[in-house]
Amino acid sequence: GRDRKLMVGVGVCSDKAILRRPTDTPLLEWAAPCRYAETMKPSHRSPSSLDPARSARLMRRATYASTSVAVLLIVAKALAWNRSDSVSMLATLIDSSLDALASLVNLLAVRHALTPADREHRFGHGKAEALAGLAQAAFITGSALFLLVESARRVIEPVAPQAHGLGIGVMLFSIAATLLLLAYQRHVVRQTGSTAISADALHYRTDLLVNASVILALWLSLRGWPGFDALFAIGIALYILYSAWEIVKQAFDHLMDRELPDDERDRIRQIAVAHPQVRGMHDLRSRRSGTATFIQLHLELDDELSLLQAHRISDEVEERLGEVYPGAEIIIHIDPKSVVPEESMPEFLRGERD
């Protein structure tokens, strides 16, 4: 092996730790953790594997960027709407105003979610993100309903927009600014898995379609079809309602402690059962709360192991999981293999034993 020394009583595993072999432990069994560490090198990084401090910095910067872009677009669109009197321009102005309000809610929620655990909230404050997502959905739904009412009025009494060139120019500027913001938000979500930033990015993605449709509505009205302005605004309102529903579903999963994705659960199983002294694993439960990950599982070990040996194996599996999910709270329960068939477990967990 690579720079590995194994002697009768003392050994070095990958130059990182000096291990002393208990007199009652066979040499090959004692050396197993070295083989386990060598064969389980970290692979790709999941959102949970990012350092929590860096994750917090990225999330704060994303909220600052989102709020700044929203305020900038409000000013530009307010100017264009005042000059054009276009209801589709009003639609996108309302949308950007709610983006700013939602981003402000995000900013406060993310700061609260990143607050360390305390005596009253021992699992942390991560669910503040999901609550912020629900607040965003409420704001978005309210704006969509208002827009539907105003658009219906304009369908009945069409009003031709003015200052088409200014309106189209502002929309092109809005699309460029939104694309830049989305690129940064996508990077942050990929690194952190943040629910709040993901919800923020969702309604900014809808803004791209909204802005493009306003450009088309203004062009059609310029060609002498003013009624299309209100029809496009109705379409925008319906799309905004759909985006609000997507945010609600994501926030609901977070608040209801939905399990980690199947590929991550499979990865946890593979790490646990890869240890040469682990005979199986069952009752895996996992969830996320903000940037924190929680993992619970039962390890199946040989009956004849001492409590100290079983504890060592559990610590090794926990350490390996901690390398893949830094900062995660990991709870491992040890079961003698012979008693596993006698354990009661919920129906939904039957058949998941490894």
Short mmCIF file of N, CA and C in Angstrom, two decimals, residues 104-163:
data_model
loop_
_atom_site.label_atom_id
_atom_site.label_comp_id
_atom_site.label_asym_id
_atom_site.label_seq_id
_atom_site.Cartn_x
_atom_site.Cartn_y
_atom_site.Cartn_z
N LEU A 104 -36.30 40.94 -0.84
CA LEU A 104 -36.07 41.48 0.50
C LEU A 104 -36.46 40.46 1.57
N VAL A 105 -37.61 39.79 1.34
CA VAL A 105 -38.01 38.72 2.26
C VAL A 105 -36.95 37.62 2.28
N ASN A 106 -36.45 37.27 1.09
CA ASN A 106 -35.37 36.27 0.99
C ASN A 106 -34.15 36.69 1.79
N LEU A 107 -33.77 37.94 1.65
CA LEU A 107 -32.58 38.45 2.34
C LEU A 107 -32.71 38.27 3.85
N LEU A 108 -33.87 38.64 4.38
CA LEU A 108 -34.10 38.49 5.82
C LEU A 108 -34.19 37.03 6.22
N ALA A 109 -34.87 36.21 5.38
CA ALA A 109 -35.04 34.80 5.71
C ALA A 109 -33.72 34.05 5.68
N VAL A 110 -32.91 34.31 4.68
CA VAL A 110 -31.62 33.62 4.57
C VAL A 110 -30.72 33.99 5.75
N ARG A 111 -30.72 35.27 6.12
CA ARG A 111 -29.91 35.67 7.28
C ARG A 111 -30.38 34.95 8.54
N HIS A 112 -31.70 34.79 8.68
CA HIS A 112 -32.23 34.07 9.84
C HIS A 112 -31.93 32.58 9.75
N ALA A 113 -32.06 32.01 8.54
CA ALA A 113 -31.83 30.59 8.37
C ALA A 113 -30.38 30.20 8.66
N LEU A 114 -29.46 31.13 8.42
CA LEU A 114 -28.04 30.84 8.65
C LEU A 114 -27.62 31.07 10.10
N THR A 115 -28.55 31.54 10.94
CA THR A 115 -28.24 31.71 12.36
C THR A 115 -27.97 30.35 12.99
N PRO A 116 -26.89 30.22 13.76
CA PRO A 116 -26.57 28.91 14.36
C PRO A 116 -27.68 28.44 15.29
N ALA A 117 -27.71 27.13 15.53
CA ALA A 117 -28.69 26.55 16.44
C ALA A 117 -28.54 27.16 17.84
N ASP A 118 -29.66 27.26 18.55
CA ASP A 118 -29.62 27.79 19.91
C ASP A 118 -30.43 26.89 20.85
N ARG A 119 -30.61 27.32 22.07
CA ARG A 119 -31.27 26.48 23.06
C ARG A 119 -32.71 26.15 22.68
N GLU A 120 -33.42 27.12 22.08
CA GLU A 120 -34.81 26.90 21.71
C GLU A 120 -34.97 26.25 20.34
N HIS A 121 -33.95 26.36 19.47
CA HIS A 121 -34.03 25.80 18.11
C HIS A 121 -32.77 24.95 17.88
N ARG A 122 -32.77 23.77 18.44
CA ARG A 122 -31.56 22.96 18.47
C ARG A 122 -31.24 22.30 17.13
N PHE A 123 -32.20 22.30 16.22
CA PHE A 123 -31.94 21.82 14.86
C PHE A 123 -31.62 22.97 13.90
N GLY A 124 -31.44 24.17 14.42
CA GLY A 124 -31.14 25.31 13.58
C GLY A 124 -32.39 26.04 13.12
N HIS A 125 -32.21 26.98 12.19
CA HIS A 125 -33.30 27.84 11.72
C HIS A 125 -33.50 27.70 10.21
N GLY A 126 -33.08 26.57 9.64
CA GLY A 126 -33.08 26.42 8.19
C GLY A 126 -34.45 26.50 7.55
N LYS A 127 -35.52 26.16 8.27
CA LYS A 127 -36.84 26.17 7.65
C LYS A 127 -37.37 27.58 7.41
N ALA A 128 -36.65 28.58 7.90
CA ALA A 128 -37.04 29.95 7.56
C ALA A 128 -36.99 30.18 6.06
N GLU A 129 -36.11 29.45 5.36
CA GLU A 129 -36.04 29.55 3.90
C GLU A 129 -37.34 29.13 3.25
N ALA A 130 -37.89 28.00 3.71
CA ALA A 130 -39.15 27.51 3.13
C ALA A 130 -40.29 28.47 3.42
N LEU A 131 -40.30 29.04 4.62
CA LEU A 131 -41.34 30.03 4.95
C LEU A 131 -41.22 31.25 4.03
N ALA A 132 -39.99 31.63 3.71
CA ALA A 132 -39.79 32.74 2.78
C ALA A 132 -40.33 32.38 1.40
N GLY A 133 -40.15 31.12 1.00
CA GLY A 133 -40.70 30.67 -0.29
C GLY A 133 -42.21 30.78 -0.33
N LEU A 134 -42.87 30.42 0.77
CA LEU A 134 -44.33 30.55 0.83
C LEU A 134 -44.76 32.01 0.77
N ALA A 135 -44.00 32.88 1.44
CA ALA A 135 -44.32 34.31 1.39
C ALA A 135 -44.18 34.84 -0.04
N GLN A 136 -43.14 34.40 -0.73
CA GLN A 136 -42.96 34.81 -2.13
C GLN A 136 -44.14 34.36 -2.97
N ALA A 137 -44.58 33.12 -2.77
CA ALA A 137 -45.70 32.60 -3.55
C ALA A 137 -46.96 33.43 -3.31
N ALA A 138 -47.17 33.86 -2.07
CA ALA A 138 -48.34 34.69 -1.76
C ALA A 138 -48.26 36.03 -2.48
N PHE A 139 -47.07 36.66 -2.47
CA PHE A 139 -46.90 37.93 -3.16
C PHE A 139 -47.15 37.77 -4.66
N ILE A 140 -46.59 36.71 -5.23
CA ILE A 140 -46.71 36.49 -6.67
C ILE A 140 -48.17 36.23 -7.06
N THR A 141 -48.87 35.44 -6.25
CA THR A 141 -50.27 35.15 -6.54
C THR A 141 -51.11 36.43 -6.50
N GLY A 142 -50.88 37.29 -5.50
CA GLY A 142 -51.61 38.54 -5.41
C GLY A 142 -51.40 39.42 -6.62
N SER A 143 -50.14 39.50 -7.09
CA SER A 143 -49.87 40.34 -8.26
C SER A 143 -50.53 39.79 -9.50
N ALA A 144 -50.55 38.44 -9.65
CA ALA A 144 -51.15 37.84 -10.82
C ALA A 144 -52.66 38.10 -10.87
N LEU A 145 -53.33 38.01 -9.73
CA LEU A 145 -54.77 38.26 -9.69
C LEU A 145 -55.10 39.71 -10.03
N PHE A 146 -54.30 40.63 -9.48
CA PHE A 146 -54.51 42.05 -9.81
C PHE A 146 -54.32 42.28 -11.31
N LEU A 147 -53.31 41.65 -11.86
CA LEU A 147 -53.01 41.83 -13.28
C LEU A 147 -54.13 41.26 -14.16
N LEU A 148 -54.70 40.13 -13.74
CA LEU A 148 -55.81 39.55 -14.51
C LEU A 148 -56.99 40.51 -14.57
N VAL A 149 -57.30 41.16 -13.45
CA VAL A 149 -58.42 42.11 -13.41
C VAL A 149 -58.15 43.30 -14.32
N GLU A 150 -56.93 43.86 -14.22
CA GLU A 150 -56.60 45.03 -15.04
C GLU A 150 -56.56 44.68 -16.52
N SER A 151 -56.05 43.50 -16.84
CA SER A 151 -55.97 43.09 -18.24
C SER A 151 -57.35 42.87 -18.83
N ALA A 152 -58.26 42.27 -18.04
CA ALA A 152 -59.62 42.06 -18.52
C ALA A 152 -60.29 43.39 -18.84
N ARG A 153 -60.03 44.40 -18.01
CA ARG A 153 -60.60 45.73 -18.26
C ARG A 153 -60.09 46.31 -19.57
N ARG A 154 -58.77 46.10 -19.83
CA ARG A 154 -58.19 46.62 -21.07
C ARG A 154 -58.66 45.84 -22.30
N VAL A 155 -59.03 44.58 -22.13
CA VAL A 155 -59.58 43.83 -23.27
C VAL A 155 -60.92 44.43 -23.68
N ILE A 156 -61.70 44.79 -22.68
CA ILE A 156 -63.02 45.39 -22.95
C ILE A 156 -62.86 46.80 -23.53
N GLU A 157 -61.90 47.56 -22.98
CA GLU A 157 -61.67 48.94 -23.44
C GLU A 157 -60.20 49.09 -23.84
N PRO A 158 -59.83 48.67 -25.06
CA PRO A 158 -58.42 48.71 -25.48
C PRO A 158 -57.87 50.13 -25.49
N VAL A 159 -56.60 50.25 -25.09
CA VAL A 159 -55.89 51.53 -25.13
C VAL A 159 -54.56 51.29 -25.84
N ALA A 160 -54.30 52.04 -26.88
CA ALA A 160 -53.07 51.85 -27.65
C ALA A 160 -51.87 52.38 -26.86
N PRO A 161 -50.83 51.58 -26.68
CA PRO A 161 -49.63 52.04 -25.96
C PRO A 161 -48.88 53.11 -26.75
N GLN A 162 -48.04 53.87 -26.05
CA GLN A 162 -47.22 54.92 -26.66
C GLN A 162 -45.74 54.60 -26.38
N ALA A 163 -44.85 55.41 -26.96
CA ALA A 163 -43.40 55.31 -26.69
C ALA A 163 -42.91 53.86 -26.83
#
